[in-house]
Coordinates of N, CA, C and O in Angstrom, one line a residue:
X1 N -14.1 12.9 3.5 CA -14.4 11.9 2.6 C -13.5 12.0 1.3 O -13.0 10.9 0.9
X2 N -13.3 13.0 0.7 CA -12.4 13.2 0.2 C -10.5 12.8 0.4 O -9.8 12.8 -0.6
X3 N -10.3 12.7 1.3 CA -9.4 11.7 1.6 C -9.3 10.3 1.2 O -8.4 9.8 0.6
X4 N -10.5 9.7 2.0 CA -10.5 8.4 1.4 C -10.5 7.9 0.4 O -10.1 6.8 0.3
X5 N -11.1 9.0 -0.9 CA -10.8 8.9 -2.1 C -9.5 8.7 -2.4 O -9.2 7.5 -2.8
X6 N -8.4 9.8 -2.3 CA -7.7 9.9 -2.8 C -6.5 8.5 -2.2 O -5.5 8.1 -2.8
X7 N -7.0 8.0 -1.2 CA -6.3 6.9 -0.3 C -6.6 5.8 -1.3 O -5.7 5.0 -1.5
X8 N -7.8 5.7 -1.7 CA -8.1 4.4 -2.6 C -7.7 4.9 -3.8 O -7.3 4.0 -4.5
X9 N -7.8 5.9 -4.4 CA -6.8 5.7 -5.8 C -5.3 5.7 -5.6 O -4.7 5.0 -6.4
X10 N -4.8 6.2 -4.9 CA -3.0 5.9 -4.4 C -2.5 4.3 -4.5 O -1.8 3.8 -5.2
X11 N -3.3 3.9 -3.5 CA -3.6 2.3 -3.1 C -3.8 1.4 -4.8 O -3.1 0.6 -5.4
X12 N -5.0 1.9 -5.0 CA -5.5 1.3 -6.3 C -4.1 1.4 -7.4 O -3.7 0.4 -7.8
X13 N -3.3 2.7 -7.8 CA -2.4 3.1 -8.1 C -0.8 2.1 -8.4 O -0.2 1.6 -9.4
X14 N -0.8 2.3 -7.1 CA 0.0 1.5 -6.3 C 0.8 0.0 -6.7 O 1.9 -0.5 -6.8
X15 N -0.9 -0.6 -6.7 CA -0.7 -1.8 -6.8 C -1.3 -2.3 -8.0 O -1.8 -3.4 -8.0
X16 N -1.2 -1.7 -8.9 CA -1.3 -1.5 -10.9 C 0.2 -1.4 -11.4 O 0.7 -1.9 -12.4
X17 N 0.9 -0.6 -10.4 CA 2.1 -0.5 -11.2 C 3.2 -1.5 -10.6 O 4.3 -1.8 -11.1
X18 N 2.6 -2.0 -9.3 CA 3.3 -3.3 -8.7 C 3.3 -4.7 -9.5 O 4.3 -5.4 -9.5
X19 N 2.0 -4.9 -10.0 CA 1.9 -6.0 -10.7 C 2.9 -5.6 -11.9 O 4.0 -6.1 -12.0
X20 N 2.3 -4.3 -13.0 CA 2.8 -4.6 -14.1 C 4.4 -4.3 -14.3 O 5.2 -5.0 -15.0
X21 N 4.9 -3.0 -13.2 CA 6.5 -3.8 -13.0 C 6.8 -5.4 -12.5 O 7.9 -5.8 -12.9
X22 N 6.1 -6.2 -11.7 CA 6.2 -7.6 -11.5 C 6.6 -8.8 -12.9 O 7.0 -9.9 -13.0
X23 N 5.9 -7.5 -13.9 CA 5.4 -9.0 -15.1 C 6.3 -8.2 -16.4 O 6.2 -8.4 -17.6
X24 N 7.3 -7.3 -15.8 CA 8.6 -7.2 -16.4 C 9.5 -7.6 -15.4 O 10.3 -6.6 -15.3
X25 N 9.9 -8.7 -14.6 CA 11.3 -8.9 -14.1 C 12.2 -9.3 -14.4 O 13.1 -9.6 -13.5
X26 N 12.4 -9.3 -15.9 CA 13.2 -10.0 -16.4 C 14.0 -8.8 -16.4 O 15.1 -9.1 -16.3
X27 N 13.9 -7.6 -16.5 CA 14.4 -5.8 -16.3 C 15.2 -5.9 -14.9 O 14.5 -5.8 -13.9
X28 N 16.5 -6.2 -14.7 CA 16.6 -6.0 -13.4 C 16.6 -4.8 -12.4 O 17.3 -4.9 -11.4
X29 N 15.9 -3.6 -12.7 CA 15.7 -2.7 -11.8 C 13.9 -3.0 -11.9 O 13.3 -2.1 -11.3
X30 N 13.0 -4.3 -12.6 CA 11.8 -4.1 -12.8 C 11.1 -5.3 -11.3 O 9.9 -5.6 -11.1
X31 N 12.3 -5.6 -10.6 CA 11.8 -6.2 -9.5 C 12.0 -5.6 -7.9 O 11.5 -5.9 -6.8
X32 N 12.8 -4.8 -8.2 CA 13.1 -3.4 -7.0 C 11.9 -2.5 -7.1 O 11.4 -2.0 -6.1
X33 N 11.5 -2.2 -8.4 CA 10.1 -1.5 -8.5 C 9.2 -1.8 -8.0 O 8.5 -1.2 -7.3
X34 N 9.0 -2.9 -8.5 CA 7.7 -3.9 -7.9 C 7.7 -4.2 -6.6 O 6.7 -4.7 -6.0
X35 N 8.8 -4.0 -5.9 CA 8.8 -4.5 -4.4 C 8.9 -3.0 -3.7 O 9.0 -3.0 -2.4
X36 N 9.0 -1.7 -4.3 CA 8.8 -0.6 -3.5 C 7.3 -0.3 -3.8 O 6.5 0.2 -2.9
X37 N 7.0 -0.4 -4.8 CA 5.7 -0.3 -5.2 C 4.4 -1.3 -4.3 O 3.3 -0.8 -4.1
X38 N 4.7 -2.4 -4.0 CA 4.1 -3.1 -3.4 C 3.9 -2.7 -2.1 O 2.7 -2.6 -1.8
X39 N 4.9 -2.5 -1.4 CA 5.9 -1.8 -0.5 C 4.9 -0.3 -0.1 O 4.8 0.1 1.0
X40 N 4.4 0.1 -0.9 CA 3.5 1.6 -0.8 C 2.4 1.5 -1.0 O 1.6 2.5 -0.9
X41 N 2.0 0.1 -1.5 CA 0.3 -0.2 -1.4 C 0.1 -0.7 -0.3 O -1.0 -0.5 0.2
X42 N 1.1 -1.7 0.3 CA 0.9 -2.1 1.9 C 0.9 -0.8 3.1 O 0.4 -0.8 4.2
X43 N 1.9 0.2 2.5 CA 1.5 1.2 3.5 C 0.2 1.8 3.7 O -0.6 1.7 4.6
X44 N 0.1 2.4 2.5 CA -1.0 3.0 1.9 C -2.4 2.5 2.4 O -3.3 3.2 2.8
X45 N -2.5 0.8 2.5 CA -3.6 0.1 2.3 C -3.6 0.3 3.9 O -4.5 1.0 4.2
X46 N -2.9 -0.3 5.1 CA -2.8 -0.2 6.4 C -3.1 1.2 6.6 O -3.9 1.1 7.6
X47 N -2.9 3.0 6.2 CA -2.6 3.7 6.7 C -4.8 4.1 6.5 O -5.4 5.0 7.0
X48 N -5.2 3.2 5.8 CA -6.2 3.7 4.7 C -7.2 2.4 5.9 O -8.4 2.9 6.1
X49 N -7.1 1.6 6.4 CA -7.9 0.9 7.3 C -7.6 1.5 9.1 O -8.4 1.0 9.9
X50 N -6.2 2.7 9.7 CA -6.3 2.7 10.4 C -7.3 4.1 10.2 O -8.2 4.2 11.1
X51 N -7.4 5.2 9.2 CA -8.3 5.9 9.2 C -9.6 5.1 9.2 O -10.1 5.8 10.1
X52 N -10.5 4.5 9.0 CA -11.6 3.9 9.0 C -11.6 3.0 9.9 O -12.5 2.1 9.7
X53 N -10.9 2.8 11.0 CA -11.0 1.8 12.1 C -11.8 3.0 12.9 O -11.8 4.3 12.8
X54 N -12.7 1.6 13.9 CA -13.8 2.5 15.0 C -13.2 2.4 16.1 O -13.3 3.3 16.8
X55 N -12.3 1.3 16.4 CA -11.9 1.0 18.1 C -10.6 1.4 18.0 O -10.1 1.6 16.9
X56 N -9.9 1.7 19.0 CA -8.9 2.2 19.5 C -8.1 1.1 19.4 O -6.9 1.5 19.6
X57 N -8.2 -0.7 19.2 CA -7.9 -1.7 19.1 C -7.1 -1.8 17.9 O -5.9 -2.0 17.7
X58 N -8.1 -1.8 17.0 CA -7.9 -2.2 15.5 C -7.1 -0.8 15.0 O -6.0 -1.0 14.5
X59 N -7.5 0.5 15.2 CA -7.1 1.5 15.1 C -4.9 1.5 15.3 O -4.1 2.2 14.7
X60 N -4.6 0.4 16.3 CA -3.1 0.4 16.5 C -2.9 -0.3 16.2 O -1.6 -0.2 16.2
X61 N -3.4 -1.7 15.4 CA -2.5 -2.7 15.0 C -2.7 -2.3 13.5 O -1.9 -3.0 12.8
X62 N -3.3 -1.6 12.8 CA -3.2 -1.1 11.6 C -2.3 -0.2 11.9 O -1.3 -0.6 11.3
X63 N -1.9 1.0 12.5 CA -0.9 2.1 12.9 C 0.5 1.3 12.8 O 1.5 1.6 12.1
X64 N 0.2 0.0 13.7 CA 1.5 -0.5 13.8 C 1.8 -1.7 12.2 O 2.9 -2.2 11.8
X65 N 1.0 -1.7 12.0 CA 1.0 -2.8 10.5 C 1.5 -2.0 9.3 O 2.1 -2.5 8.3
X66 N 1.4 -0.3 9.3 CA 2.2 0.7 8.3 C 3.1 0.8 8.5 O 3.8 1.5 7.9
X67 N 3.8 0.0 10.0 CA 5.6 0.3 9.4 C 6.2 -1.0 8.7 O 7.4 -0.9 8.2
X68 N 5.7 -1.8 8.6 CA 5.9 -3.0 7.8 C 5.9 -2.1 6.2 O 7.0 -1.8 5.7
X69 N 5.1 -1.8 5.7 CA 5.2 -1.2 4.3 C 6.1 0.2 4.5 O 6.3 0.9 3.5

């Protein structure tokens, strides 16, 4: 359980500093940020639904949905 925690604040994390590098892009290294950052809450967030998947189903297309991030 402790995992999961730390999975949703990573996640949570993640995608705090994706926005607020987003809402500096006028920085041009502040839109490369925002898109690895994003980039690591989509992993994060997929890697964070295939641990909490029940079926062996959903369990791979989340497995396979974290190489996208």
């Amino acid at each position: 359980i402790l995992y999961i925690a730390y999975s949703v604040v990573s996640i949570t994390i993640s995608s705090v500093l994706a926005l607020l590098f987003w809402n500096r892009r006028k920085v041009a290294e502040a839109k490369y940020m925002a898109l690895m950052m994003s980039s690591a809450a989509l992993w994060g967030l997929s890697d964070f639904l295939s641990d909490i998947s029940s079926s062996s189903y959903h369990k791979l297309f989340w497995e396979n949905a974290s190489y996208v991030g």
